[in-house]
Each structure stands twice: as C-alpha cells, then as structure tokens.
Coordinates of N, CA, C and O in Angstrom, one line a residue:
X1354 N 70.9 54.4 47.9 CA 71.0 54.0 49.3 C 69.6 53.7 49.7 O 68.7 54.6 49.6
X1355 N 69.3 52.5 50.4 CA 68.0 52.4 51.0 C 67.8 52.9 52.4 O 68.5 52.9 53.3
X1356 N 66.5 53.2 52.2 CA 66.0 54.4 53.5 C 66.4 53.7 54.9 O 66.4 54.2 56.0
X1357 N 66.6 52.8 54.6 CA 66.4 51.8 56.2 C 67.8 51.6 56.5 O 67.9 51.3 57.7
X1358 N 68.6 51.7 56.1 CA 70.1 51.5 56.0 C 70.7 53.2 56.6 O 71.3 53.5 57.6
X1359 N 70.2 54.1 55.7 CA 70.3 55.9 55.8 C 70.0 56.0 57.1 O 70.8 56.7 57.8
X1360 N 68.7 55.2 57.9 CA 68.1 55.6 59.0 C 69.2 55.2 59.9 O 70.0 55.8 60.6
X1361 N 69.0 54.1 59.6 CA 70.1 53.1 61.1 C 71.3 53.9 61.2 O 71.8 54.0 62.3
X1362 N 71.9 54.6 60.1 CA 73.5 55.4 60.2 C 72.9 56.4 61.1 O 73.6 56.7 62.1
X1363 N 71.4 57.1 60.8 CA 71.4 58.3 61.5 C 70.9 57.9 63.3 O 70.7 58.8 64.1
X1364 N 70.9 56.8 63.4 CA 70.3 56.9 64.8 C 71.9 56.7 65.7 O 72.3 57.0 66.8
X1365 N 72.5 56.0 64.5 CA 74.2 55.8 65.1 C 74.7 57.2 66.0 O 75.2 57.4 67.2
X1366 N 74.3 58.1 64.7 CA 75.4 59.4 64.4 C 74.0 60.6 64.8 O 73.4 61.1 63.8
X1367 N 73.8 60.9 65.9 CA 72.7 61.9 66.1 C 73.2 62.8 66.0 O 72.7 63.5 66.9
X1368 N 74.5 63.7 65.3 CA 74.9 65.0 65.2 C 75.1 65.2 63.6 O 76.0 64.7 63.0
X1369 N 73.9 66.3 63.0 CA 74.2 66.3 62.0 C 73.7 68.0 61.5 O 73.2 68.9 62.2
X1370 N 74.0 67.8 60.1 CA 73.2 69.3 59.6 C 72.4 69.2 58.8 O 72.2 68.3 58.0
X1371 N 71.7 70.7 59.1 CA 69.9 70.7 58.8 C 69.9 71.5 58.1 O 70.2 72.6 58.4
X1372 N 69.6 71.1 56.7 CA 69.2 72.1 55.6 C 67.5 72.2 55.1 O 66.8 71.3 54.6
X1373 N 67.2 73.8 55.4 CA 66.3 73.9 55.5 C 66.4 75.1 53.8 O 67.4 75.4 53.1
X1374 N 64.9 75.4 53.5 CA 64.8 76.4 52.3 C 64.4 77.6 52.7 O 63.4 77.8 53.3
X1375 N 65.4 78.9 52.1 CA 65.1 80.3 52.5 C 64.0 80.9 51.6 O 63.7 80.3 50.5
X1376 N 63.6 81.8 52.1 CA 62.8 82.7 51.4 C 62.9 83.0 49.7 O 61.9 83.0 48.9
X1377 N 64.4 83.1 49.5 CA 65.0 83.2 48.3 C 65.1 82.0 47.4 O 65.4 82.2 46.2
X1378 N 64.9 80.7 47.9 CA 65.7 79.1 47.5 C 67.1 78.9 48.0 O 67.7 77.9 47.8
X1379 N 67.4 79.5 48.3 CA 69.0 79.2 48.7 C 68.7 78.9 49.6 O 67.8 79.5 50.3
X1380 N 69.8 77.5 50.2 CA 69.8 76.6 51.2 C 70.3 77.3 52.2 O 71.2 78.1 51.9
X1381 N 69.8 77.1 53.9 CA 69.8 77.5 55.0 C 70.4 76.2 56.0 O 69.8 75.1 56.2
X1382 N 71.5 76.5 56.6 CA 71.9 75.1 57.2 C 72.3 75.0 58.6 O 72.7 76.0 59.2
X1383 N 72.2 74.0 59.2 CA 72.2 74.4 60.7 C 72.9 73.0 61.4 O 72.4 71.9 61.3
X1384 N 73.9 73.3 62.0 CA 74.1 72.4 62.8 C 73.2 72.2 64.3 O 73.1 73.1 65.2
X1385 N 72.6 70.3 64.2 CA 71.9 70.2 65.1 C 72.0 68.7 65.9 O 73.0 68.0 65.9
X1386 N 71.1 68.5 66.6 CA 70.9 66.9 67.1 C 69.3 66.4 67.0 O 68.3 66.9 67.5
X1387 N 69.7 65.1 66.1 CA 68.6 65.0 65.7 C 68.7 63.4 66.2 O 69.7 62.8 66.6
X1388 N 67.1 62.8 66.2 CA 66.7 61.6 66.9 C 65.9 60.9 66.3 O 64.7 61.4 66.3
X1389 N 66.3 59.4 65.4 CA 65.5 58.9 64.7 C 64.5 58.1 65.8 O 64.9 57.1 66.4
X1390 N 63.2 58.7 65.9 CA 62.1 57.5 66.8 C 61.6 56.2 66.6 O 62.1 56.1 65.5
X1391 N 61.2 55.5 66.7 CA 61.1 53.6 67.0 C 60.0 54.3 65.2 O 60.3 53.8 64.2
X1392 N 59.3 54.9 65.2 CA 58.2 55.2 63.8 C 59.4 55.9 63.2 O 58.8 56.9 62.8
X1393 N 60.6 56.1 62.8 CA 61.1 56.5 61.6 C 60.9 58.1 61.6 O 61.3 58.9 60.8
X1394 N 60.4 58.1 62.3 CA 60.6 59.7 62.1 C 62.1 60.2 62.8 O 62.9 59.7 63.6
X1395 N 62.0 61.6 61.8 CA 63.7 62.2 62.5 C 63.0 63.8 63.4 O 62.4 64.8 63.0
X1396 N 63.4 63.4 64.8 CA 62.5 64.5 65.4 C 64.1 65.7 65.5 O 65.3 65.2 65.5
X1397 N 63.8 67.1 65.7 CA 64.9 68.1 66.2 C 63.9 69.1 67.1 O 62.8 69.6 67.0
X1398 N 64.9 69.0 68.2 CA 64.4 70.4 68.7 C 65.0 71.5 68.6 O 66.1 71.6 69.0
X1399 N 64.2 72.6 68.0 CA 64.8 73.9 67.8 C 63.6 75.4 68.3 O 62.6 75.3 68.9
X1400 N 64.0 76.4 67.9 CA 63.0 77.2 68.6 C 62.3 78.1 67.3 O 62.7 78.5 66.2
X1401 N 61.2 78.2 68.1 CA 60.5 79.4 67.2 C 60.8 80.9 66.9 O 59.8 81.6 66.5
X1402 N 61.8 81.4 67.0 CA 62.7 82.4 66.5 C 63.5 82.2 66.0 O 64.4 83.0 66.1
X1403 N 63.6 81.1 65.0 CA 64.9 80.7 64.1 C 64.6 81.1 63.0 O 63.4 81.4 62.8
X1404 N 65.8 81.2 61.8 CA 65.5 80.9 60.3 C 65.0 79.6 59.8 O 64.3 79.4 58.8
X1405 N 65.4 78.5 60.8 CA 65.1 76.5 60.1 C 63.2 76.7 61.0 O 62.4 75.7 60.9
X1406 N 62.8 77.6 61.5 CA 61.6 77.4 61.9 C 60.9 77.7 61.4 O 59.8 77.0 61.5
X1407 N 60.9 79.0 60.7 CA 60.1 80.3 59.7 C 60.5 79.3 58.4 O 59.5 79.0 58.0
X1408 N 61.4 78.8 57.8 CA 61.9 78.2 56.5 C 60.6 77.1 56.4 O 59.7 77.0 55.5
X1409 N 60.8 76.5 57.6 CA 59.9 75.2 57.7 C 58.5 75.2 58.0 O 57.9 74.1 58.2
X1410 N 57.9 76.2 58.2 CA 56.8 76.6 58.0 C 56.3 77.3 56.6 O 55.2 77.3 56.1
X1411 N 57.2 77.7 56.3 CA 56.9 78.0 54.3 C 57.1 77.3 53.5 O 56.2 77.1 52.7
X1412 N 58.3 76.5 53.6 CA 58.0 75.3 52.7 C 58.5 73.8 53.5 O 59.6 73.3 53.8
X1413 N 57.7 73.5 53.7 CA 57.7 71.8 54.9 C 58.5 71.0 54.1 O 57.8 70.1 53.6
X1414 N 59.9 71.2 53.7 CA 61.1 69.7 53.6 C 62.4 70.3 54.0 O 62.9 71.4 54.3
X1415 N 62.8 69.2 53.9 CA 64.3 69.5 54.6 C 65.2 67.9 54.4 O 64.8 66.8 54.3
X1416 N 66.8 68.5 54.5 CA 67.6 67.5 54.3 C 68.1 67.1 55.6 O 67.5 67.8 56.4
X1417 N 69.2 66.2 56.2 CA 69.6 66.0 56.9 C 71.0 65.3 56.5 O 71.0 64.2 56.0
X1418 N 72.2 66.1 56.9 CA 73.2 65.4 56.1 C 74.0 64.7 57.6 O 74.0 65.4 58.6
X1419 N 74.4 63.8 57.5 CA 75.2 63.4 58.7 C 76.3 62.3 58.4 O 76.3 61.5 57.5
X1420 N 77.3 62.4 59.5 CA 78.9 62.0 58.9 C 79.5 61.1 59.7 O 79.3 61.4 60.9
X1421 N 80.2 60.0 59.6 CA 80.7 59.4 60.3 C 81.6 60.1 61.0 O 81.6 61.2 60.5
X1422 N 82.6 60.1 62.4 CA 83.6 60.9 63.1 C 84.4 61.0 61.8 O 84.4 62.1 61.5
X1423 N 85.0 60.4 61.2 CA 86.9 60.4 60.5 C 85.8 60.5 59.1 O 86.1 59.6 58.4
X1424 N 84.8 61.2 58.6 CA 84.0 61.9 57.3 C 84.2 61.4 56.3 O 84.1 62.1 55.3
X1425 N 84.5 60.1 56.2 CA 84.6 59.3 55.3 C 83.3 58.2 54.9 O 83.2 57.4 54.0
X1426 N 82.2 58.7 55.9 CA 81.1 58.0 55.5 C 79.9 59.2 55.7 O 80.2 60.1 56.5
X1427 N 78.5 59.2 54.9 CA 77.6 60.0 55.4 C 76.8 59.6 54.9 O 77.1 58.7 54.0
X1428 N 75.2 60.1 55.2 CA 74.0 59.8 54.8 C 73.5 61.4 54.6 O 74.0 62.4 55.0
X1429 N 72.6 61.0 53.8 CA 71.7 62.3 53.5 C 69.7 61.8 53.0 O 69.2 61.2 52.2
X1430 N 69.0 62.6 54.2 CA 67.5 61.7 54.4 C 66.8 63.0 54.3 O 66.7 64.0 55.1
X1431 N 66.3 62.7 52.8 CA 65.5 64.1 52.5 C 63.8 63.9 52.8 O 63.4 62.8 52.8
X1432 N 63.1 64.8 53.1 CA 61.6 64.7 53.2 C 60.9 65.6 53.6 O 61.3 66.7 53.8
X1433 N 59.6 65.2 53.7 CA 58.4 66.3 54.4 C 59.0 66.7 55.9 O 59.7 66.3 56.8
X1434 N 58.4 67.7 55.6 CA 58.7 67.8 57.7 C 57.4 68.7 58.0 O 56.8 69.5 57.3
X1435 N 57.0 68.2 59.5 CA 56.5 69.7 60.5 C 56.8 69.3 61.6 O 57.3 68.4 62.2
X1436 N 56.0 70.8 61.7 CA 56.3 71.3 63.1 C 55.2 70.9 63.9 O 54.0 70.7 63.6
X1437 N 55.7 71.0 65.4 CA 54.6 70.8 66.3 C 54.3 72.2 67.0 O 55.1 73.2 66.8
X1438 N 53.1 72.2 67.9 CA 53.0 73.2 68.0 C 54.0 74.0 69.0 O 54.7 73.4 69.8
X1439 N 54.1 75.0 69.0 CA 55.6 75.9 70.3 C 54.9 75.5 71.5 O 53.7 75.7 71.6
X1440 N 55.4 75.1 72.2 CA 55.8 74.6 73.6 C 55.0 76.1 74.4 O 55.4 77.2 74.5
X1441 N 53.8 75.6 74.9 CA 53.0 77.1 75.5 C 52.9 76.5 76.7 O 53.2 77.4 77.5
X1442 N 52.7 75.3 77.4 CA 52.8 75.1 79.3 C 53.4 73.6 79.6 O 53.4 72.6 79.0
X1443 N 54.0 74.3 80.8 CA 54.9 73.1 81.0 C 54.4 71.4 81.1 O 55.0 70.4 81.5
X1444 N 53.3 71.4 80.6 CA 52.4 70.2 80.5 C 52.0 69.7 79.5 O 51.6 68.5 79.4
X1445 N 52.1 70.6 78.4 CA 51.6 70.1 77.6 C 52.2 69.0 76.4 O 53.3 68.5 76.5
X1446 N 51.2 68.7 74.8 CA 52.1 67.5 74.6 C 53.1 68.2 73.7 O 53.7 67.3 73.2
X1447 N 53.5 69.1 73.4 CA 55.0 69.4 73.0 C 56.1 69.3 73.9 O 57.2 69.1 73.4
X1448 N 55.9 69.5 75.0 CA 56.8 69.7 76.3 C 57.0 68.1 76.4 O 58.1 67.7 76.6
X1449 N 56.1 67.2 76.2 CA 55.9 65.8 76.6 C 56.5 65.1 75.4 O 56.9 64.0 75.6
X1450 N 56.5 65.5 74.5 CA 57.7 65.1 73.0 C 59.1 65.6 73.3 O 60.1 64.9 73.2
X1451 N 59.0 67.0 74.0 CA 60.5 67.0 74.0 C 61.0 66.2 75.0 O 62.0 65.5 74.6
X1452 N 60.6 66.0 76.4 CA 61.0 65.8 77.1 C 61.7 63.6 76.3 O 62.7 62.9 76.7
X1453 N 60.8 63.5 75.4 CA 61.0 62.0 75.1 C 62.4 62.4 74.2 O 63.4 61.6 74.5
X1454 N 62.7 63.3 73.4 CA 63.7 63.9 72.6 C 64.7 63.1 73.3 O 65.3 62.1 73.1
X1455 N 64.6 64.7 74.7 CA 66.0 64.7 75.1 C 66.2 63.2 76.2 O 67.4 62.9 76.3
X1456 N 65.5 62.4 76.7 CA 65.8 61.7 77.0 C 66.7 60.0 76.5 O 67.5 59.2 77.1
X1457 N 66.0 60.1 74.8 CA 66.4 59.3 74.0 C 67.9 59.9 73.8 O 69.0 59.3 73.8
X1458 N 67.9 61.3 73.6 CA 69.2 61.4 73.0 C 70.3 61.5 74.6 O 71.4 61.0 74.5
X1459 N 69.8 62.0 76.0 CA 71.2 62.3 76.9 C 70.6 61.3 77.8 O 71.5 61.0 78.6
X1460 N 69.5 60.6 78.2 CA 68.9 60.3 79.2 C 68.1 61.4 80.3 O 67.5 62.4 79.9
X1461 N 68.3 61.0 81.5 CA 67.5 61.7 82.6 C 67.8 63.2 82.3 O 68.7 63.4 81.5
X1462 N 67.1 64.3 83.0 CA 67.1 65.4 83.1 C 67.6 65.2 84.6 O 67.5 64.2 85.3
X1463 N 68.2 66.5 85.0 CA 68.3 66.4 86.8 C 67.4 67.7 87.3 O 67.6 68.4 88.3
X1464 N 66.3 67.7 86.6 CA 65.4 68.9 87.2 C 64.6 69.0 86.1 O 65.0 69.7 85.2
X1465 N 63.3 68.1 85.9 CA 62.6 68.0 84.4 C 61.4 69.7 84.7 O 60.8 70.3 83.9
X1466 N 61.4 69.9 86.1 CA 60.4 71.1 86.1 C 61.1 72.1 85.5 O 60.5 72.7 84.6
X1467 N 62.3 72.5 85.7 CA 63.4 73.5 85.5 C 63.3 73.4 83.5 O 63.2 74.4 82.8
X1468 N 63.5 71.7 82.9 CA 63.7 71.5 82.0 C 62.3 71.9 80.6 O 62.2 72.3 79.4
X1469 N 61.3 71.6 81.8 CA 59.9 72.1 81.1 C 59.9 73.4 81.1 O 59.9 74.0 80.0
X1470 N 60.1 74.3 82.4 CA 60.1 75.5 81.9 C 60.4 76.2 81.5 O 59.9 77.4 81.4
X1471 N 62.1 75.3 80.8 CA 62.8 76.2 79.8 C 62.3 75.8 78.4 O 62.8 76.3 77.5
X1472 N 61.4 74.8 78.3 CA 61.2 74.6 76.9 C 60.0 75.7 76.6 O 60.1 76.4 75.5
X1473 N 58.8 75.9 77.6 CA 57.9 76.9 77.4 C 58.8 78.7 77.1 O 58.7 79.7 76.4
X1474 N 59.8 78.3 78.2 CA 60.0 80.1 77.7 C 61.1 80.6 76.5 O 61.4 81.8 76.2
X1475 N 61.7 78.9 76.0 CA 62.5 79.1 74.6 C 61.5 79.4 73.9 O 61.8 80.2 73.1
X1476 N 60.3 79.1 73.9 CA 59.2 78.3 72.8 C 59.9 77.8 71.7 O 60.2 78.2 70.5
X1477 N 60.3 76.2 72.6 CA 60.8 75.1 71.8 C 59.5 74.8 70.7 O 58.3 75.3 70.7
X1478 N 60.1 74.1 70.0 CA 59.1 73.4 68.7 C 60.0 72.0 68.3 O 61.3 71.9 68.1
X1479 N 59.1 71.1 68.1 CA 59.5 69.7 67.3 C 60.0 69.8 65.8 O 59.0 70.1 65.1
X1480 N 60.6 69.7 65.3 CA 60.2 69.7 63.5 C 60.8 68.0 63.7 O 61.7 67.4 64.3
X1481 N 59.8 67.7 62.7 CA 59.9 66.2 62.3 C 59.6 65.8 60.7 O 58.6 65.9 60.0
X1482 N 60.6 65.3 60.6 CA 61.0 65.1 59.2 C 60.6 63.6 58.9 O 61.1 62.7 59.6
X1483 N 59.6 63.5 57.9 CA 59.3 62.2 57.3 C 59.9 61.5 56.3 O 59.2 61.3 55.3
X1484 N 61.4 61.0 56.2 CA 62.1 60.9 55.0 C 61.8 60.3 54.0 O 61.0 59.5 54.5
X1485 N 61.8 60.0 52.8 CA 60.7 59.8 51.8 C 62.2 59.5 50.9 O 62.0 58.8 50.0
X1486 N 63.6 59.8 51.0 CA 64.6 59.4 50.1 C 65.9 59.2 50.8 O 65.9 59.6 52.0
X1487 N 67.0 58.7 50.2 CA 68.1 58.8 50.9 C 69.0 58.8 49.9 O 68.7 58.1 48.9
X1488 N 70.5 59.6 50.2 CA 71.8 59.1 49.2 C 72.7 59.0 50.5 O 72.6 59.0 51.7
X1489 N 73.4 58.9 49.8 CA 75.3 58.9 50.3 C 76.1 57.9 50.5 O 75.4 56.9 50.4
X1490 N 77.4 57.7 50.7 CA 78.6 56.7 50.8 C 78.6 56.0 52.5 O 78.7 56.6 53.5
X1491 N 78.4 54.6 52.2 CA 78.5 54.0 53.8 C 79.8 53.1 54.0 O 79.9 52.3 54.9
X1492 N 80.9 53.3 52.9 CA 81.5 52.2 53.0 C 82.4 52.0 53.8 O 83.0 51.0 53.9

C-alpha cells in the first residue's frame, strides 16, 4: 500500500490504535485519536504518566492501525515517532500544538484558558509519528 493513500484513509478515520513497544518487546496498545497534519505527520495527544509515553521515549516507533466503521477496510502507518516536550505553561509551544490538535480534530474549545490549563496540569505531550511504511486492505 502507498504511504499517501494509508495517510488519506487516516485523516478520513481519526480513531484508531496505538501500538507502542514495552520494556520486554511485547506490543503495548492503546486506543486513541490521532490527526494526520497538512506535513504528514500523525500527531496524538496523550500524557506523560502513560505506558505509550515511557514506551516512546525508549524506543521512538510505533504503529497506527485504523479501520473503516463496518472493519472491512484498515491501514496500518508504521514509523519514527517523538515526543514533544510535557506541556509546563499555559503558553507555551506544546500547549500551542495541542490546542492546533484539538481544534483540527473537534473544532473550537468553549473555554481555551480552562483548556490550556488542563493540558499543563495533565502534563499533556505531542507524540508524533513520522511514517516511513504502510500495509493493509482498502477495498
């Protein structure tokens, strides 16, 4: 499957799962929402107390598998990933990535101060996956 084709399914279908690598090799997976950006990157927001955050700081790749509604179609977009830095004040540019996240993926916030200061005190983080391959059935 070509990368460009993998991508376009994923920008369709922004609910998918995140396989990340444990400590041991054995796969770690997470249901998430993820946002392919205008540069091809696949951004997720998740937090810095996770297993997909500690995983992805030890070893930077990760899969992304995602499915049509009726699972008869899916992509799978493997590659590099990082992380950005944890969200430390409501100004800063991780807070200013997420805020681009969640707007591509729901639109407006109805209280972006409220929305900033919950990203500083999740200590949100970006992980952004550079896809570099793709498989799966589009038909």
């Amino acid at each position: 499957m070509e990368l460009d084709v993998a991508l376009n399914f994923a920008r369709s279908h922004p609910r998918s799962v995140l396989t990340t690598i444990r400590k041991n090799g054995r796969p770690q997976l997470s249901n998430v929402t993820h946002w392919v950006a205008d540069d091809g990157v696949i951004r997720i927001s998740i937090t810095a107390d996770r297993a997909k955050y500690f995983n992805l700081r030890r070893e930077p790749w990760a899969a992304l598998h995602i499915t049509r509604d009726d699972f008869y179609a899916y992509a799978v977009l493997e590659g590099e990933a990082e992380l950005s830095p944890i969200a430390a004040d409501p100004d800063d540019a991780t807070v200013e990535e997420l805020i681009a996240y969640y707007r591509a993926i729901s639109g407006e916030h109805p209280d972006w101060a409220d929305y900033r200061a919950a990203m500083v005190r999740d200590r949100r983080v970006l992980a952004r996956i550079r896809p570099n391959h793709a498989y799966g059935m589009l038909n």
